[in-house]
Tab-separated table of C-alpha atoms in Angstrom:
chain	number	residue	atom	x	y	z
A	1	UNK	CA	-75.036	-96.559	-143.268
A	2	UNK	CA	-71.850	-96.487	-145.492
A	3	UNK	CA	-69.369	-97.698	-143.860
A	4	UNK	CA	-67.413	-95.224	-145.438
A	5	UNK	CA	-68.947	-92.415	-143.102
A	6	UNK	CA	-66.917	-93.527	-140.505
A	7	UNK	CA	-63.976	-91.934	-142.282
A	8	UNK	CA	-66.161	-88.741	-142.984
A	9	UNK	CA	-66.676	-88.513	-139.191
A	10	UNK	CA	-63.465	-88.319	-138.364
A	11	UNK	CA	-62.886	-85.430	-140.897
A	12	UNK	CA	-65.278	-83.411	-138.930
A	13	UNK	CA	-63.539	-84.544	-135.068
A	14	UNK	CA	-60.051	-83.336	-136.784
A	15	UNK	CA	-61.541	-79.993	-137.965
A	16	UNK	CA	-63.181	-79.358	-134.562
A	17	UNK	CA	-59.875	-80.695	-132.440
A	18	UNK	CA	-57.794	-78.524	-134.616
A	19	UNK	CA	-59.613	-75.204	-134.198
A	20	UNK	CA	-59.995	-75.423	-130.189
A	21	UNK	CA	-56.130	-76.285	-130.161
A	22	UNK	CA	-55.369	-72.892	-130.817
A	23	UNK	CA	-56.890	-72.008	-127.380
A	24	UNK	CA	-55.132	-74.973	-125.191
A	25	UNK	CA	-53.665	-73.250	-121.477
A	26	UNK	CA	-54.887	-69.811	-122.168
A	27	UNK	CA	-57.957	-69.575	-120.156
A	28	UNK	CA	-60.677	-69.200	-122.565
A	29	UNK	CA	-63.012	-71.835	-122.327
A	30	UNK	CA	-65.908	-70.321	-124.394
A	31	UNK	CA	-63.409	-69.190	-127.217
A	32	UNK	CA	-62.115	-72.353	-127.381
A	33	UNK	CA	-65.400	-73.956	-127.324
A	34	UNK	CA	-66.673	-71.640	-130.154
A	35	UNK	CA	-63.902	-72.433	-132.207
A	36	UNK	CA	-64.782	-76.024	-131.985
A	37	UNK	CA	-68.548	-75.887	-132.226
A	38	UNK	CA	-67.890	-73.445	-135.608
A	39	UNK	CA	-65.601	-76.187	-137.094
A	40	UNK	CA	-67.821	-78.961	-136.441
A	41	UNK	CA	-70.747	-77.447	-137.717
A	42	UNK	CA	-69.070	-76.094	-141.144
A	43	UNK	CA	-67.316	-79.878	-141.518
A	44	UNK	CA	-70.380	-81.413	-141.350
A	45	UNK	CA	-71.758	-79.455	-144.852
A	46	UNK	CA	-69.533	-81.781	-146.775
A	47	UNK	CA	-70.991	-84.963	-144.956
A	48	UNK	CA	-73.593	-87.264	-147.145
A	49	UNK	CA	-76.102	-87.357	-144.322
A	50	UNK	CA	-79.382	-85.545	-142.874
A	51	UNK	CA	-78.791	-85.409	-139.546
A	52	UNK	CA	-80.439	-84.215	-136.285
A	53	UNK	CA	-78.701	-83.434	-133.146
A	54	UNK	CA	-80.557	-85.424	-130.291
A	55	UNK	CA	-77.420	-84.529	-128.101
A	56	UNK	CA	-75.831	-81.214	-128.737
A	57	UNK	CA	-73.994	-78.720	-125.812
A	58	UNK	CA	-76.275	-78.550	-122.856
A	59	UNK	CA	-78.604	-75.262	-122.455
A	60	UNK	CA	-77.336	-75.037	-118.749
A	61	UNK	CA	-74.010	-74.115	-120.162
A	62	UNK	CA	-73.151	-70.374	-121.143
A	63	UNK	CA	-71.420	-71.754	-123.850
A	64	UNK	CA	-72.136	-71.908	-127.819
A	65	UNK	CA	-74.180	-74.733	-129.176
A	66	UNK	CA	-74.798	-77.165	-131.426
A	67	UNK	CA	-78.301	-77.028	-130.311
A	68	UNK	CA	-80.802	-80.224	-129.959
A	69	UNK	CA	-82.602	-80.019	-133.355
A	70	UNK	CA	-80.121	-78.509	-135.519
A	71	UNK	CA	-80.016	-80.144	-138.875
A	72	UNK	CA	-76.307	-80.693	-140.015
A	73	UNK	CA	-75.044	-82.668	-143.193
A	74	UNK	CA	-75.403	-81.895	-147.044
A	75	UNK	CA	-79.151	-83.107	-146.569
A	76	UNK	CA	-79.561	-84.209	-150.357
A	77	UNK	CA	-81.914	-86.519	-152.030
A	78	UNK	CA	-79.781	-89.282	-151.235
A	79	UNK	CA	-78.581	-88.866	-147.521
A	80	UNK	CA	-79.335	-91.205	-145.071
A	81	UNK	CA	-81.052	-89.869	-141.693
A	82	UNK	CA	-79.413	-90.243	-138.608
A	83	UNK	CA	-79.357	-89.287	-134.953
A	84	UNK	CA	-76.188	-86.913	-133.721
A	85	UNK	CA	-74.913	-86.743	-130.358
A	86	UNK	CA	-72.002	-83.929	-130.350
A	87	UNK	CA	-69.457	-82.770	-127.747
A	88	UNK	CA	-67.399	-80.557	-129.918
A	89	UNK	CA	-65.015	-80.027	-126.881
A	90	UNK	CA	-65.202	-82.195	-124.325
A	91	UNK	CA	-63.383	-80.698	-121.506
A	92	UNK	CA	-63.726	-77.161	-121.822
A	93	UNK	CA	-62.595	-76.305	-118.229
A	94	UNK	CA	-59.021	-78.683	-119.130
A	95	UNK	CA	-58.431	-76.554	-122.644
A	96	UNK	CA	-58.461	-73.806	-120.938
A	97	UNK	CA	-55.564	-74.963	-118.314
A	98	UNK	CA	-54.117	-77.152	-120.628
A	99	UNK	CA	-54.514	-80.172	-118.750
A	100	UNK	CA	-54.957	-83.796	-120.417
A	101	UNK	CA	-57.815	-85.950	-121.866
A	102	UNK	CA	-59.761	-83.141	-123.905
A	103	UNK	CA	-61.261	-84.537	-127.194
A	104	UNK	CA	-63.551	-83.734	-130.038
A	105	UNK	CA	-66.483	-86.269	-130.166
A	106	UNK	CA	-69.114	-87.387	-132.503
A	107	UNK	CA	-71.835	-90.722	-132.057
A	108	UNK	CA	-73.961	-91.426	-135.236
A	109	UNK	CA	-76.935	-93.414	-135.288
A	110	UNK	CA	-80.157	-94.595	-137.410
A	111	UNK	CA	-83.306	-92.447	-136.702
A	112	UNK	CA	-84.378	-92.843	-133.014
A	113	UNK	CA	-81.360	-94.983	-131.968
A	114	UNK	CA	-79.947	-92.617	-129.415
A	115	UNK	CA	-81.904	-91.651	-126.385
A	116	UNK	CA	-82.604	-87.777	-126.318
A	117	UNK	CA	-81.271	-87.464	-122.596
A	118	UNK	CA	-82.044	-84.168	-120.504
A	119	UNK	CA	-78.933	-81.787	-120.177
A	120	UNK	CA	-78.816	-82.723	-116.503
A	121	UNK	CA	-76.588	-85.170	-114.778
A	122	UNK	CA	-76.490	-88.639	-114.944
A	123	UNK	CA	-75.403	-91.755	-112.850
A	124	UNK	CA	-73.394	-93.805	-114.432
A	125	UNK	CA	-71.290	-97.244	-114.312
A	126	UNK	CA	-68.765	-98.316	-117.409
A	127	UNK	CA	-66.720	-101.490	-117.872
A	128	UNK	CA	-65.214	-103.189	-120.800
A	129	UNK	CA	-65.887	-106.124	-122.253
A	130	UNK	CA	-64.496	-108.319	-119.933
A	131	UNK	CA	-66.980	-107.100	-117.349
A	132	UNK	CA	-70.017	-107.424	-119.556
A	133	UNK	CA	-72.899	-107.937	-117.435
A	134	UNK	CA	-71.411	-107.789	-114.224
A	135	UNK	CA	-72.732	-104.218	-113.525
A	136	UNK	CA	-76.048	-103.268	-111.839
A	137	UNK	CA	-76.593	-99.415	-111.055
A	138	UNK	CA	-79.284	-100.660	-108.015
A	139	UNK	CA	-76.779	-102.046	-106.301
A	140	UNK	CA	-73.732	-100.440	-103.968
A	141	UNK	CA	-70.519	-99.112	-105.092
A	142	UNK	CA	-68.706	-101.686	-103.159
A	143	UNK	CA	-70.580	-104.295	-104.764
A	144	UNK	CA	-70.244	-103.606	-107.977
A	145	UNK	CA	-66.063	-103.473	-107.334
A	146	UNK	CA	-66.333	-106.729	-106.240
A	147	UNK	CA	-68.653	-108.135	-109.302
A	148	UNK	CA	-66.199	-106.505	-111.964
A	149	UNK	CA	-63.080	-107.802	-109.984
A	150	UNK	CA	-64.510	-111.185	-110.250
A	151	UNK	CA	-65.543	-110.786	-113.858
A	152	UNK	CA	-61.867	-109.734	-114.356
A	153	UNK	CA	-60.326	-112.601	-112.587
A	154	UNK	CA	-58.730	-109.435	-110.924
A	155	UNK	CA	-58.152	-109.441	-106.972
A	156	UNK	CA	-60.239	-105.956	-105.364
A	157	UNK	CA	-56.598	-104.793	-104.764
A	158	UNK	CA	-55.546	-105.211	-108.480
A	159	UNK	CA	-58.397	-103.279	-109.841
A	160	UNK	CA	-58.394	-99.463	-111.125
A	161	UNK	CA	-61.415	-97.354	-111.527
A	162	UNK	CA	-61.431	-93.951	-112.477
A	163	UNK	CA	-63.800	-91.180	-110.702
A	164	UNK	CA	-64.751	-87.591	-111.126
A	165	UNK	CA	-62.693	-85.507	-108.906
A	166	UNK	CA	-65.956	-84.680	-106.911
A	167	UNK	CA	-67.398	-84.099	-103.685
A	168	UNK	CA	-70.372	-86.201	-104.588
A	169	UNK	CA	-68.110	-89.084	-105.393
A	170	UNK	CA	-67.018	-89.621	-101.738
A	171	UNK	CA	-69.229	-92.658	-101.212
A	172	UNK	CA	-67.161	-94.341	-104.399
A	173	UNK	CA	-63.873	-93.094	-103.028
A	174	UNK	CA	-65.009	-94.971	-99.893
A	175	UNK	CA	-66.064	-98.312	-100.793
A	176	UNK	CA	-62.611	-98.514	-103.027
A	177	UNK	CA	-60.296	-97.901	-100.328
A	178	UNK	CA	-62.106	-100.217	-97.969
A	179	UNK	CA	-61.314	-102.774	-100.751
A	180	UNK	CA	-58.260	-101.586	-101.519
A	181	UNK	CA	-58.736	-101.020	-105.171
A	182	UNK	CA	-56.932	-98.029	-107.053
A	183	UNK	CA	-58.510	-94.745	-107.659
A	184	UNK	CA	-57.455	-92.602	-110.840
A	185	UNK	CA	-59.097	-89.442	-110.113
A	186	UNK	CA	-59.983	-87.114	-113.279
A	187	UNK	CA	-61.311	-83.557	-113.646
A	188	UNK	CA	-63.818	-82.353	-116.218
A	189	UNK	CA	-64.880	-84.628	-119.032
A	190	UNK	CA	-65.769	-88.368	-118.606
A	191	UNK	CA	-66.075	-89.505	-122.026
A	192	UNK	CA	-62.511	-89.803	-122.777
A	193	UNK	CA	-62.095	-91.927	-119.302
A	194	UNK	CA	-65.005	-93.943	-120.067
A	195	UNK	CA	-63.813	-95.037	-123.472
A	196	UNK	CA	-60.603	-96.298	-122.045
A	197	UNK	CA	-62.499	-98.596	-119.620
A	198	UNK	CA	-62.347	-101.226	-122.829
A	199	UNK	CA	-58.529	-101.097	-123.801
A	200	UNK	CA	-56.330	-102.523	-121.211
A	201	UNK	CA	-53.249	-100.543	-121.684
A	202	UNK	CA	-54.669	-97.795	-120.206
A	203	UNK	CA	-55.365	-99.667	-116.872
A	204	UNK	CA	-58.789	-98.708	-115.908
A	205	UNK	CA	-60.630	-101.115	-115.200
A	206	UNK	CA	-64.284	-99.446	-114.427
A	207	UNK	CA	-65.503	-95.465	-114.298
A	208	UNK	CA	-68.148	-94.635	-111.833
A	209	UNK	CA	-70.274	-91.494	-110.676
A	210	UNK	CA	-72.239	-89.034	-111.450
A	211	UNK	CA	-71.717	-86.935	-114.557
A	212	UNK	CA	-73.613	-85.027	-117.659
A	213	UNK	CA	-76.057	-86.860	-118.901
A	214	UNK	CA	-75.538	-85.889	-122.654
A	215	UNK	CA	-72.278	-87.215	-122.412
A	216	UNK	CA	-73.502	-90.760	-120.937
A	217	UNK	CA	-75.253	-91.191	-124.106
A	218	UNK	CA	-72.519	-90.380	-126.928
A	219	UNK	CA	-70.454	-92.523	-124.407
A	220	UNK	CA	-73.257	-95.490	-124.412
A	221	UNK	CA	-72.534	-95.519	-128.538
A	222	UNK	CA	-68.564	-95.815	-128.124
A	223	UNK	CA	-68.896	-98.519	-125.253
A	224	UNK	CA	-71.242	-100.169	-127.330
A	225	UNK	CA	-68.954	-99.973	-130.524
A	226	UNK	CA	-66.010	-101.248	-128.487
A	227	UNK	CA	-68.178	-104.403	-126.283
A	228	UNK	CA	-67.851	-102.934	-123.437
A	229	UNK	CA	-71.276	-102.382	-120.470
A	230	UNK	CA	-72.680	-99.362	-118.912
A	231	UNK	CA	-75.612	-98.558	-116.847
A	232	UNK	CA	-77.141	-95.102	-116.261
A	233	UNK	CA	-79.614	-93.023	-114.281
A	234	UNK	CA	-81.154	-89.550	-115.165
A	235	UNK	CA	-79.955	-87.866	-111.811
A	236	UNK	CA	-81.060	-84.500	-111.492
A	237	UNK	CA	-78.863	-82.326	-108.469
A	238	UNK	CA	-81.108	-79.827	-108.419
A	239	UNK	CA	-84.756	-78.383	-108.835
A	240	UNK	CA	-83.803	-76.574	-111.704
A	241	UNK	CA	-82.543	-79.849	-113.415
A	242	UNK	CA	-85.794	-81.787	-112.656
A	243	UNK	CA	-88.020	-79.172	-113.904
A	244	UNK	CA	-85.770	-79.385	-116.782
A	245	UNK	CA	-86.702	-82.955	-117.088
A	246	UNK	CA	-90.330	-82.651	-116.895
A	247	UNK	CA	-90.154	-79.689	-119.637
A	248	UNK	CA	-88.659	-82.136	-121.735
A	249	UNK	CA	-91.604	-84.875	-120.618
A	250	UNK	CA	-89.870	-87.129	-118.717
A	251	UNK	CA	-91.801	-88.674	-115.915
A	252	UNK	CA	-90.964	-89.365	-112.476
A	253	UNK	CA	-90.720	-93.380	-113.057
A	254	UNK	CA	-88.496	-92.525	-116.233
A	255	UNK	CA	-86.019	-90.815	-113.711
A	256	UNK	CA	-86.110	-93.708	-111.492
A	257	UNK	CA	-85.398	-96.302	-114.081
A	258	UNK	CA	-81.829	-97.795	-114.793
A	259	UNK	CA	-81.147	-97.647	-118.082
A	260	UNK	CA	-79.192	-100.390	-119.751
A	261	UNK	CA	-76.469	-99.383	-122.718
A	262	UNK	CA	-79.185	-100.689	-125.241
A	263	UNK	CA	-82.154	-97.804	-123.387
A	264	UNK	CA	-79.261	-95.171	-124.344
A	265	UNK	CA	-77.812	-96.512	-127.188
A	266	UNK	CA	-80.284	-99.151	-129.526
A	267	UNK	CA	-79.094	-101.418	-132.491
A	268	UNK	CA	-75.861	-101.802	-134.025
A	269	UNK	CA	-75.938	-99.234	-136.670
A	270	UNK	CA	-73.843	-96.765	-134.565
A	271	UNK	CA	-70.636	-95.011	-135.284
A	272	UNK	CA	-68.739	-93.140	-132.651
A	273	UNK	CA	-65.634	-91.210	-133.667
A	274	UNK	CA	-63.520	-88.766	-131.445
A	275	UNK	CA	-59.950	-86.470	-131.905
A	276	UNK	CA	-57.533	-85.862	-129.215
A	277	UNK	CA	-57.140	-82.289	-128.154
A	278	UNK	CA	-54.867	-82.458	-125.384
A	279	UNK	CA	-52.681	-85.732	-124.217
A	280	UNK	CA	-54.630	-88.062	-123.122
A	281	UNK	CA	-54.787	-91.874	-121.400
A	282	UNK	CA	-55.906	-93.248	-125.240
A	283	UNK	CA	-55.210	-90.361	-127.960
A	284	UNK	CA	-52.344	-87.811	-128.650
A	285	UNK	CA	-53.380	-84.427	-128.654
A	286	UNK	CA	-53.026	-82.024	-131.433
A	287	UNK	CA	-49.077	-81.388	-132.090
A	288	UNK	CA	-48.398	-78.352	-133.871
A	289	UNK	CA	-45.177	-79.152	-136.044
A	290	UNK	CA	-43.932	-76.141	-137.492
A	291	UNK	CA	-44.876	-74.923	-141.595
A	292	UNK	CA	-48.321	-74.470	-140.377
A	293	UNK	CA	-48.708	-78.075	-140.030
A	294	UNK	CA	-50.300	-80.080	-137.015
A	295	UNK	CA	-50.642	-84.004	-136.009
A	296	UNK	CA	-53.899	-85.166	-134.904
A	297	UNK	CA	-54.609	-88.851	-133.474
A	298	UNK	CA	-58.341	-90.087	-133.411
A	299	UNK	CA	-60.218	-93.346	-133.577
A	300	UNK	CA	-63.350	-94.367	-135.309
A	301	UNK	CA	-65.517	-97.417	-134.647
A	302	UNK	CA	-68.341	-99.406	-135.831
A	303	UNK	CA	-70.728	-101.117	-134.131
A	304	UNK	CA	-71.880	-103.694	-136.637
A	305	UNK	CA	-68.562	-104.992	-137.516
A	306	UNK	CA	-66.830	-104.239	-133.904
A	307	UNK	CA	-64.150	-102.583	-135.824
A	308	UNK	CA	-61.661	-100.280	-133.979
A	309	UNK	CA	-59.521	-97.906	-136.184
A	310	UNK	CA	-56.688	-95.210	-135.016
A	311	UNK	CA	-56.050	-92.670	-137.424
A	312	UNK	CA	-53.219	-90.265	-137.394
A	313	UNK	CA	-52.989	-87.553	-139.844
A	314	UNK	CA	-51.007	-84.594	-140.849
A	315	UNK	CA	-53.216	-81.413	-141.682
A	316	UNK	CA	-51.610	-78.422	-143.469
A	317	UNK	CA	-53.434	-75.520	-141.762
A	318	UNK	CA	-53.446	-73.222	-144.766
A	319	UNK	CA	-54.940	-75.244	-146.967
A	320	UNK	CA	-57.834	-75.716	-144.851
A	321	UNK	CA	-60.166	-73.110	-145.527
A	322	UNK	CA	-62.251	-73.745	-142.222
A	323	UNK	CA	-59.154	-73.742	-140.549
A	324	UNK	CA	-58.105	-70.412	-142.464
A	325	UNK	CA	-61.500	-68.495	-141.780
A	326	UNK	CA	-61.592	-69.414	-137.932
A	327	UNK	CA	-58.102	-68.271	-137.278
A	328	UNK	CA	-59.002	-65.001	-139.199
A	329	UNK	CA	-62.261	-64.556	-136.957
A	330	UNK	CA	-60.640	-65.101	-133.662
A	331	UNK	CA	-57.029	-63.242	-134.548
A	332	UNK	CA	-55.476	-66.204	-133.324
A	333	UNK	CA	-52.501	-67.639	-135.336
């Protein structure tokens, strides 16, 4: 895939971020999600790919979707065929409340490179490059914290692990407190937090917990681009989710399997792009600066080269046809 595709992807996540930012703190998560989805769908029309969405918005959500199987891109005679994993708005509840760490994300890989994960829960451990090879989902939370601390050359009481604020994660919190490990709790949207494990300045050494399966595949693509490590297991928490897995062709054996990062995102022909919507640990949020202009900050990565680029941009909103149309549709300024 052409390396110039990286900047094309940033334009797509920027469009979704700018459109949804107008809803920040307004209590309308479906409106924000709808604007992000529509902006991303339209922005894809200018990208020279023949793409198929293999990870889209979960069908269990009551929200608009870039659905699994949807075709996006120019789809011209010279367009490369790719798998696409998208989350136009990672953190719908967070943006409705005006909370941090909301991002728009895309992962793209060669055909067949991204796992078609069901829209159920997934158990995950994510670490940065310094702890690559140290994690094992078959071991306890305590054992994994100790193994990562040794790999990083830290004492367990010098580490910080990110854990989603959910009762189902009490076993992780108990293990961390036993070892004196610092815990950074977060709300919805675990992609941004997972990515933060690969950047020293965030202070996050690892992320553990049970979150969305589709988001797990997107995370794996990003982590692979940055040389980190991840293990996961499809982890349905209800009979409805178990049946959903069966409907998609997953067997009991596959549901029990521990997935490596290479199972989730194969090869190195992978790109990842994200744009901040609200302020986060890694990316600044959209800032409306007057004169109908806005600033965005994005990150784009390529697995083949390991290159990570941060992209700062200033947008004239009244010259962006996608945004002008969406603002009229949603009657917002």
